PDB file of C-alpha atoms in Angstrom:
ATOM      1  CA  UNK A   1     194.974 -40.447  85.334  1.00 95.00           C
ATOM      2  CA  UNK A   2     191.668 -38.494  84.106  1.00 98.00           C
ATOM      3  CA  UNK A   3     188.663 -38.467  86.343  1.00 98.00           C
ATOM      4  CA  UNK A   4     184.952 -37.349  85.771  1.00 98.00           C
ATOM      5  CA  UNK A   5     182.710 -36.788  88.625  1.00 98.00           C
ATOM      6  CA  UNK A   6     179.036 -36.219  87.658  1.00 98.00           C
ATOM      7  CA  UNK A   7     177.455 -34.859  90.686  1.00 98.00           C
ATOM      8  CA  UNK A   8     173.353 -34.587  90.987  1.00 98.00           C
ATOM      9  CA  UNK A   9     172.516 -33.160  94.268  1.00 98.00           C
ATOM     10  CA  UNK A  10     170.693 -29.577  94.307  1.00 97.00           C
ATOM     11  CA  UNK A  11     172.325 -28.567  97.545  1.00 97.00           C
ATOM     12  CA  UNK A  12     176.027 -27.287  97.354  1.00 97.00           C
ATOM     13  CA  UNK A  13     176.446 -27.501 101.106  1.00 97.00           C
ATOM     14  CA  UNK A  14     175.219 -31.177 101.353  1.00 97.00           C
ATOM     15  CA  UNK A  15     177.079 -34.094 102.653  1.00 97.00           C
ATOM     16  CA  UNK A  16     176.633 -35.532  99.191  1.00 98.00           C
ATOM     17  CA  UNK A  17     178.610 -32.561  97.879  1.00 98.00           C
ATOM     18  CA  UNK A  18     181.135 -32.665 100.409  1.00 98.00           C
ATOM     19  CA  UNK A  19     181.889 -36.306  99.373  1.00 98.00           C
ATOM     20  CA  UNK A  20     181.955 -35.035  95.612  1.00 98.00           C
ATOM     21  CA  UNK A  21     184.423 -32.352  96.795  1.00 98.00           C
ATOM     22  CA  UNK A  22     186.604 -34.747  98.768  1.00 98.00           C
ATOM     23  CA  UNK A  23     186.974 -37.039  95.587  1.00 98.00           C
ATOM     24  CA  UNK A  24     187.811 -34.135  93.531  1.00 98.00           C
ATOM     25  CA  UNK A  25     190.520 -32.984  95.861  1.00 98.00           C
ATOM     26  CA  UNK A  26     191.883 -36.383  96.514  1.00 98.00           C
ATOM     27  CA  UNK A  27     192.534 -36.908  92.778  1.00 98.00           C
ATOM     28  CA  UNK A  28     193.995 -33.617  92.457  1.00 98.00           C
ATOM     29  CA  UNK A  29     196.408 -34.045  95.086  1.00 97.00           C
ATOM     30  CA  UNK A  30     197.640 -37.163  93.055  1.00 97.00           C
ATOM     31  CA  UNK A  31     198.079 -34.839  90.062  1.00 97.00           C
ATOM     32  CA  UNK A  32     195.269 -36.429  88.252  1.00 98.00           C
ATOM     33  CA  UNK A  33     193.281 -34.176  85.857  1.00 98.00           C
ATOM     34  CA  UNK A  34     189.713 -33.794  87.365  1.00 98.00           C
ATOM     35  CA  UNK A  35     186.587 -32.598  85.708  1.00 98.00           C
ATOM     36  CA  UNK A  36     183.207 -32.157  87.444  1.00 98.00           C
ATOM     37  CA  UNK A  37     179.974 -31.938  86.061  1.00 98.00           C
ATOM     38  CA  UNK A  38     177.606 -30.369  88.721  1.00 98.00           C
ATOM     39  CA  UNK A  39     174.386 -30.881  86.728  1.00 98.00           C
ATOM     40  CA  UNK A  40     172.314 -28.536  88.993  1.00 98.00           C
ATOM     41  CA  UNK A  41     174.871 -25.913  88.745  1.00 98.00           C
ATOM     42  CA  UNK A  42     175.076 -26.432  85.011  1.00 98.00           C
ATOM     43  CA  UNK A  43     171.345 -26.155  84.414  1.00 98.00           C
ATOM     44  CA  UNK A  44     171.635 -29.566  82.589  1.00 98.00           C
ATOM     45  CA  UNK A  45     168.433 -30.568  80.712  1.00 98.00           C
ATOM     46  CA  UNK A  46     167.694 -34.200  81.447  1.00 98.00           C
ATOM     47  CA  UNK A  47     164.859 -34.446  79.035  1.00 98.00           C
ATOM     48  CA  UNK A  48     165.610 -36.706  76.031  1.00 98.00           C
ATOM     49  CA  UNK A  49     163.880 -35.347  72.832  1.00 98.00           C
ATOM     50  CA  UNK A  50     164.007 -34.378  69.271  1.00 97.00           C
ATOM     51  CA  UNK A  51     165.570 -31.210  70.269  1.00 97.00           C
ATOM     52  CA  UNK A  52     168.788 -33.379  70.944  1.00 98.00           C
ATOM     53  CA  UNK A  53     169.675 -33.425  67.185  1.00 98.00           C
ATOM     54  CA  UNK A  54     170.600 -30.710  64.691  1.00 97.00           C
ATOM     55  CA  UNK A  55     169.131 -32.517  62.138  1.00 97.00           C
ATOM     56  CA  UNK A  56     166.989 -35.906  61.707  1.00 97.00           C
ATOM     57  CA  UNK A  57     167.494 -38.913  59.716  1.00 97.00           C
ATOM     58  CA  UNK A  58     163.644 -39.545  60.140  1.00 97.00           C
ATOM     59  CA  UNK A  59     161.872 -36.031  60.509  1.00 96.00           C
ATOM     60  CA  UNK A  60     158.500 -37.873  60.750  1.00 97.00           C
ATOM     61  CA  UNK A  61     158.937 -40.421  63.324  1.00 98.00           C
ATOM     62  CA  UNK A  62     161.383 -40.390  66.325  1.00 98.00           C
ATOM     63  CA  UNK A  63     163.125 -43.440  67.243  1.00 98.00           C
ATOM     64  CA  UNK A  64     165.688 -41.877  69.572  1.00 98.00           C
ATOM     65  CA  UNK A  65     168.492 -44.546  69.705  1.00 97.00           C
ATOM     66  CA  UNK A  66     168.505 -44.682  65.879  1.00 97.00           C
ATOM     67  CA  UNK A  67     168.851 -40.816  65.800  1.00 98.00           C
ATOM     68  CA  UNK A  68     171.535 -41.119  68.327  1.00 98.00           C
ATOM     69  CA  UNK A  69     173.501 -43.395  66.119  1.00 97.00           C
ATOM     70  CA  UNK A  70     173.055 -40.995  62.955  1.00 97.00           C
ATOM     71  CA  UNK A  71     174.045 -37.913  65.174  1.00 98.00           C
ATOM     72  CA  UNK A  72     177.185 -39.936  66.206  1.00 96.00           C
ATOM     73  CA  UNK A  73     177.987 -40.747  62.795  1.00 96.00           C
ATOM     74  CA  UNK A  74     177.389 -37.309  61.142  1.00 97.00           C
ATOM     75  CA  UNK A  75     178.055 -34.956  64.025  1.00 97.00           C
ATOM     76  CA  UNK A  76     174.570 -33.783  64.509  1.00 98.00           C
ATOM     77  CA  UNK A  77     174.533 -33.931  68.571  1.00 98.00           C
ATOM     78  CA  UNK A  78     173.738 -30.659  70.365  1.00 98.00           C
ATOM     79  CA  UNK A  79     176.491 -29.112  71.990  1.00 97.00           C
ATOM     80  CA  UNK A  80     175.514 -29.691  75.508  1.00 97.00           C
ATOM     81  CA  UNK A  81     175.331 -33.403  74.730  1.00 98.00           C
ATOM     82  CA  UNK A  82     178.678 -33.740  72.928  1.00 98.00           C
ATOM     83  CA  UNK A  83     180.523 -31.765  75.743  1.00 98.00           C
ATOM     84  CA  UNK A  84     179.591 -34.511  78.071  1.00 98.00           C
ATOM     85  CA  UNK A  85     180.323 -37.212  75.870  1.00 98.00           C
ATOM     86  CA  UNK A  86     183.814 -35.804  75.293  1.00 98.00           C
ATOM     87  CA  UNK A  87     184.300 -35.555  78.971  1.00 98.00           C
ATOM     88  CA  UNK A  88     183.216 -39.302  79.360  1.00 98.00           C
ATOM     89  CA  UNK A  89     185.582 -40.261  76.726  1.00 98.00           C
ATOM     90  CA  UNK A  90     188.547 -38.364  78.020  1.00 98.00           C
ATOM     91  CA  UNK A  91     188.264 -39.943  81.445  1.00 98.00           C
ATOM     92  CA  UNK A  92     189.797 -43.163  82.866  1.00 98.00           C
ATOM     93  CA  UNK A  93     187.426 -43.074  86.045  1.00 98.00           C
ATOM     94  CA  UNK A  94     183.886 -42.114  85.979  1.00 98.00           C
ATOM     95  CA  UNK A  95     182.507 -41.214  89.606  1.00 98.00           C
ATOM     96  CA  UNK A  96     178.572 -40.999  89.858  1.00 98.00           C
ATOM     97  CA  UNK A  97     177.665 -38.769  93.031  1.00 98.00           C
ATOM     98  CA  UNK A  98     174.012 -38.515  94.029  1.00 98.00           C
ATOM     99  CA  UNK A  99     171.421 -38.928  96.843  1.00 98.00           C
ATOM    100  CA  UNK A 100     169.220 -41.990  96.492  1.00 96.00           C
ATOM    101  CA  UNK A 101     165.678 -41.156  95.443  1.00 96.00           C
ATOM    102  CA  UNK A 102     163.007 -43.750  95.568  1.00 93.00           C
ATOM    103  CA  UNK A 103     165.581 -46.702  95.343  1.00 91.00           C
ATOM    104  CA  UNK A 104     167.102 -45.002  92.421  1.00 93.00           C
ATOM    105  CA  UNK A 105     169.151 -42.021  91.215  1.00 97.00           C
ATOM    106  CA  UNK A 106     167.586 -38.617  90.693  1.00 98.00           C
ATOM    107  CA  UNK A 107     165.786 -37.977  87.505  1.00 98.00           C
ATOM    108  CA  UNK A 108     168.406 -35.499  86.501  1.00 98.00           C
ATOM    109  CA  UNK A 109     171.222 -37.963  86.432  1.00 98.00           C
ATOM    110  CA  UNK A 110     169.176 -40.654  84.702  1.00 98.00           C
ATOM    111  CA  UNK A 111     168.407 -37.907  82.120  1.00 98.00           C
ATOM    112  CA  UNK A 112     172.244 -37.279  81.880  1.00 98.00           C
ATOM    113  CA  UNK A 113     172.558 -40.931  81.196  1.00 98.00           C
ATOM    114  CA  UNK A 114     169.805 -41.082  78.547  1.00 98.00           C
ATOM    115  CA  UNK A 115     171.230 -38.197  76.667  1.00 98.00           C
ATOM    116  CA  UNK A 116     174.831 -38.860  77.052  1.00 98.00           C
ATOM    117  CA  UNK A 117     175.303 -42.541  76.832  1.00 98.00           C
ATOM    118  CA  UNK A 118     174.485 -42.453  72.970  1.00 98.00           C
ATOM    119  CA  UNK A 119     173.675 -45.475  70.764  1.00 97.00           C
ATOM    120  CA  UNK A 120     176.516 -46.340  68.362  1.00 95.00           C
ATOM    121  CA  UNK A 121     179.190 -44.941  70.749  1.00 97.00           C
ATOM    122  CA  UNK A 122     178.610 -46.410  74.079  1.00 98.00           C
ATOM    123  CA  UNK A 123     176.835 -49.561  72.758  1.00 97.00           C
ATOM    124  CA  UNK A 124     175.241 -51.270  69.893  1.00 93.00           C
ATOM    125  CA  UNK A 125     174.904 -54.669  68.502  1.00 89.00           C
ATOM    126  CA  UNK A 126     176.987 -57.014  70.309  1.00 91.00           C
ATOM    127  CA  UNK A 127     179.203 -53.932  71.643  1.00 95.00           C
ATOM    128  CA  UNK A 128     178.078 -54.493  75.211  1.00 96.00           C
ATOM    129  CA  UNK A 129     179.579 -55.655  78.512  1.00 97.00           C
ATOM    130  CA  UNK A 130     183.087 -56.653  77.749  1.00 96.00           C
ATOM    131  CA  UNK A 131     182.879 -55.393  74.095  1.00 96.00           C
ATOM    132  CA  UNK A 132     181.029 -52.159  74.934  1.00 97.00           C
ATOM    133  CA  UNK A 133     182.094 -48.643  73.926  1.00 98.00           C
ATOM    134  CA  UNK A 134     183.528 -47.623  77.376  1.00 98.00           C
ATOM    135  CA  UNK A 135     185.766 -50.825  78.046  1.00 97.00           C
ATOM    136  CA  UNK A 136     188.996 -49.905  79.657  1.00 97.00           C
ATOM    137  CA  UNK A 137     187.407 -47.386  81.787  1.00 98.00           C
ATOM    138  CA  UNK A 138     186.215 -47.685  85.325  1.00 98.00           C
ATOM    139  CA  UNK A 139     183.047 -46.497  87.091  1.00 98.00           C
ATOM    140  CA  UNK A 140     182.423 -45.880  90.968  1.00 98.00           C
ATOM    141  CA  UNK A 141     179.201 -44.992  92.321  1.00 98.00           C
ATOM    142  CA  UNK A 142     178.906 -42.748  95.320  1.00 98.00           C
ATOM    143  CA  UNK A 143     175.477 -42.293  96.755  1.00 98.00           C
ATOM    144  CA  UNK A 144     174.001 -40.871 100.107  1.00 97.00           C
ATOM    145  CA  UNK A 145     170.673 -41.859 101.633  1.00 96.00           C
ATOM    146  CA  UNK A 146     168.574 -41.455 104.908  1.00 91.00           C
ATOM    147  CA  UNK A 147     167.890 -45.085 105.707  1.00 86.00           C
ATOM    148  CA  UNK A 148     170.228 -47.073 108.292  1.00 86.00           C
ATOM    149  CA  UNK A 149     172.592 -49.760 106.802  1.00 79.00           C
ATOM    150  CA  UNK A 150     170.789 -52.585 108.651  1.00 83.00           C
ATOM    151  CA  UNK A 151     167.652 -51.740 106.676  1.00 86.00           C
ATOM    152  CA  UNK A 152     169.678 -52.712 103.523  1.00 84.00           C
ATOM    153  CA  UNK A 153     170.650 -56.337 104.116  1.00 78.00           C
ATOM    154  CA  UNK A 154     169.435 -59.781 103.898  1.00 75.00           C
ATOM    155  CA  UNK A 155     167.635 -59.255 107.162  1.00 80.00           C
ATOM    156  CA  UNK A 156     166.405 -55.756 106.221  1.00 82.00           C
ATOM    157  CA  UNK A 157     163.112 -54.618 104.869  1.00 86.00           C
ATOM    158  CA  UNK A 158     164.730 -52.959 101.844  1.00 80.00           C
ATOM    159  CA  UNK A 159     166.867 -56.044 100.667  1.00 80.00           C
ATOM    160  CA  UNK A 160     170.329 -55.179  99.423  1.00 86.00           C
ATOM    161  CA  UNK A 161     171.052 -51.921  98.015  1.00 86.00           C
ATOM    162  CA  UNK A 162     173.639 -53.104  95.495  1.00 86.00           C
ATOM    163  CA  UNK A 163     170.932 -55.370  93.865  1.00 87.00           C
ATOM    164  CA  UNK A 164     168.368 -52.464  94.214  1.00 90.00           C
ATOM    165  CA  UNK A 165     170.971 -50.613  91.908  1.00 94.00           C
ATOM    166  CA  UNK A 166     171.270 -53.353  89.419  1.00 95.00           C
ATOM    167  CA  UNK A 167     169.896 -51.215  86.568  1.00 96.00           C
ATOM    168  CA  UNK A 168     172.659 -48.814  87.021  1.00 98.00           C
ATOM    169  CA  UNK A 169     175.546 -50.976  87.979  1.00 98.00           C
ATOM    170  CA  UNK A 170     174.964 -53.694  85.462  1.00 97.00           C
ATOM    171  CA  UNK A 171     172.237 -52.596  83.029  1.00 97.00           C
ATOM    172  CA  UNK A 172     174.036 -49.055  82.282  1.00 98.00           C
ATOM    173  CA  UNK A 173     177.739 -49.142  83.494  1.00 98.00           C
ATOM    174  CA  UNK A 174     178.531 -52.616  82.991  1.00 98.00           C
ATOM    175  CA  UNK A 175     176.368 -52.892  80.001  1.00 98.00           C
ATOM    176  CA  UNK A 176     178.231 -50.148  78.159  1.00 98.00           C
ATOM    177  CA  UNK A 177     181.676 -51.658  79.102  1.00 98.00           C
ATOM    178  CA  UNK A 178     182.941 -49.887  82.109  1.00 98.00           C
ATOM    179  CA  UNK A 179     184.898 -51.970  84.911  1.00 98.00           C
ATOM    180  CA  UNK A 180     182.281 -51.450  87.711  1.00 98.00           C
ATOM    181  CA  UNK A 181     183.678 -50.880  91.104  1.00 98.00           C
ATOM    182  CA  UNK A 182     181.841 -51.767  94.339  1.00 97.00           C
ATOM    183  CA  UNK A 183     179.532 -48.775  95.050  1.00 97.00           C
ATOM    184  CA  UNK A 184     180.153 -46.563  98.114  1.00 97.00           C
ATOM    185  CA  UNK A 185     177.113 -45.834 100.360  1.00 97.00           C
ATOM    186  CA  UNK A 186     176.668 -43.399 102.940  1.00 96.00           C
ATOM    187  CA  UNK A 187     173.725 -44.335 105.181  1.00 94.00           C
ATOM    188  CA  UNK A 188     171.525 -42.375 107.353  1.00 94.00           C
ATOM    189  CA  UNK A 189     173.309 -39.154 106.632  1.00 94.00           C
ATOM    190  CA  UNK A 190     170.452 -36.511 107.501  1.00 93.00           C
ATOM    191  CA  UNK A 191     170.557 -37.787 111.065  1.00 94.00           C
ATOM    192  CA  UNK A 192     174.320 -37.906 111.715  1.00 95.00           C
ATOM    193  CA  UNK A 193     176.154 -35.578 113.787  1.00 96.00           C
ATOM    194  CA  UNK A 194     179.474 -34.019 112.600  1.00 95.00           C
ATOM    195  CA  UNK A 195     181.638 -36.804 114.076  1.00 97.00           C
ATOM    196  CA  UNK A 196     179.822 -39.734 112.135  1.00 96.00           C
ATOM    197  CA  UNK A 197     179.743 -37.644 108.896  1.00 96.00           C
ATOM    198  CA  UNK A 198     183.516 -37.104 109.550  1.00 97.00           C
ATOM    199  CA  UNK A 199     184.059 -40.839 109.854  1.00 97.00           C
ATOM    200  CA  UNK A 200     182.264 -41.510 106.635  1.00 97.00           C
ATOM    201  CA  UNK A 201     184.236 -39.043 104.768  1.00 98.00           C
ATOM    202  CA  UNK A 202     187.549 -40.771 106.118  1.00 97.00           C
ATOM    203  CA  UNK A 203     186.037 -44.040 104.987  1.00 98.00           C
ATOM    204  CA  UNK A 204     185.497 -42.640 101.586  1.00 98.00           C
ATOM    205  CA  UNK A 205     188.946 -41.133 101.306  1.00 98.00           C
ATOM    206  CA  UNK A 206     190.428 -44.568 102.310  1.00 97.00           C
ATOM    207  CA  UNK A 207     188.233 -46.323  99.499  1.00 97.00           C
ATOM    208  CA  UNK A 208     189.720 -43.791  96.824  1.00 98.00           C
ATOM    209  CA  UNK A 209     193.122 -44.401  98.152  1.00 97.00           C
ATOM    210  CA  UNK A 210     193.067 -48.147  97.647  1.00 96.00           C
ATOM    211  CA  UNK A 211     191.031 -48.007  94.180  1.00 96.00           C
ATOM    212  CA  UNK A 212     193.791 -49.422  92.010  1.00 95.00           C
ATOM    213  CA  UNK A 213     193.591 -52.569  94.000  1.00 95.00           C
ATOM    214  CA  UNK A 214     189.859 -53.217  93.691  1.00 95.00           C
ATOM    215  CA  UNK A 215     188.491 -55.418  91.539  1.00 96.00           C
ATOM    216  CA  UNK A 216     185.351 -54.903  89.458  1.00 97.00           C
ATOM    217  CA  UNK A 217     182.075 -56.387  90.025  1.00 96.00           C
ATOM    218  CA  UNK A 218     181.434 -59.440  87.871  1.00 96.00           C
ATOM    219  CA  UNK A 219     179.673 -58.850  84.502  1.00 96.00           C
ATOM    220  CA  UNK A 220     178.542 -61.139  81.628  1.00 93.00           C
ATOM    221  CA  UNK A 221     181.266 -62.075  78.941  1.00 94.00           C
ATOM    222  CA  UNK A 222     179.837 -61.910  75.475  1.00 92.00           C
ATOM    223  CA  UNK A 223     181.788 -64.964  74.376  1.00 90.00           C
ATOM    224  CA  UNK A 224     179.769 -67.040  76.720  1.00 89.00           C
ATOM    225  CA  UNK A 225     176.659 -66.492  74.765  1.00 87.00           C
ATOM    226  CA  UNK A 226     175.548 -67.300  71.306  1.00 89.00           C
ATOM    227  CA  UNK A 227     174.370 -65.014  68.510  1.00 84.00           C
ATOM    228  CA  UNK A 228     170.942 -64.484  70.221  1.00 83.00           C
ATOM    229  CA  UNK A 229     172.777 -63.821  73.601  1.00 87.00           C
ATOM    230  CA  UNK A 230     171.738 -67.044  74.944  1.00 85.00           C
ATOM    231  CA  UNK A 231     173.993 -69.084  77.284  1.00 82.00           C
ATOM    232  CA  UNK A 232     176.015 -71.558  75.338  1.00 73.00           C
ATOM    233  CA  UNK A 233     175.467 -75.108  76.169  1.00 61.00           C
ATOM    234  CA  UNK A 234     178.490 -76.290  78.101  1.00 57.00           C
TER     235      UNK A 234
END
């Protein structure tokens, strides 16, 4: 198995970083090939711009997705983008490791997705969901946050956290063809003692140990929709 962990926490000694390290150690212990893209340590540039292409199809007006398609076809992506794309293409399992910021992922990780999940390779036209460019690969989100778990429930003030992450789970990972596994959330992290953090690490390792038996989240099947992606009348 080839595993890619994309990590987006600014503090190497954080609990989020400990979860990242635990995943790397787990899979290496199984003999897997593990790559870690530590975005802060790499100084990864999250800003999508015209600088991402060594040449442009249209030098006068930037349509970023169209330039991505042209760059994929002609080998015109900047080396930092191409290197991350190559890592994703090599992996069988992609793990995204990050702290929750404002109901979402950090801007650094969002920028990595913006620049790396290129049109024409990850998706394009009807090549989405079960036909997406990353079909056959699995994806797992591991995120830490300060809120208590009961705050993110049907009775809680914030609603279900998995639903809040729908743009990432469905609109990004599922959309590009990944089999998206149930996310792992570590709650209330800044306020926990070592014993409680240790218990979460244990849960995380157990989750990873059983990963082959985990069913992916349900995603749309393109065959259920017509040419306009409207549901077929049954």
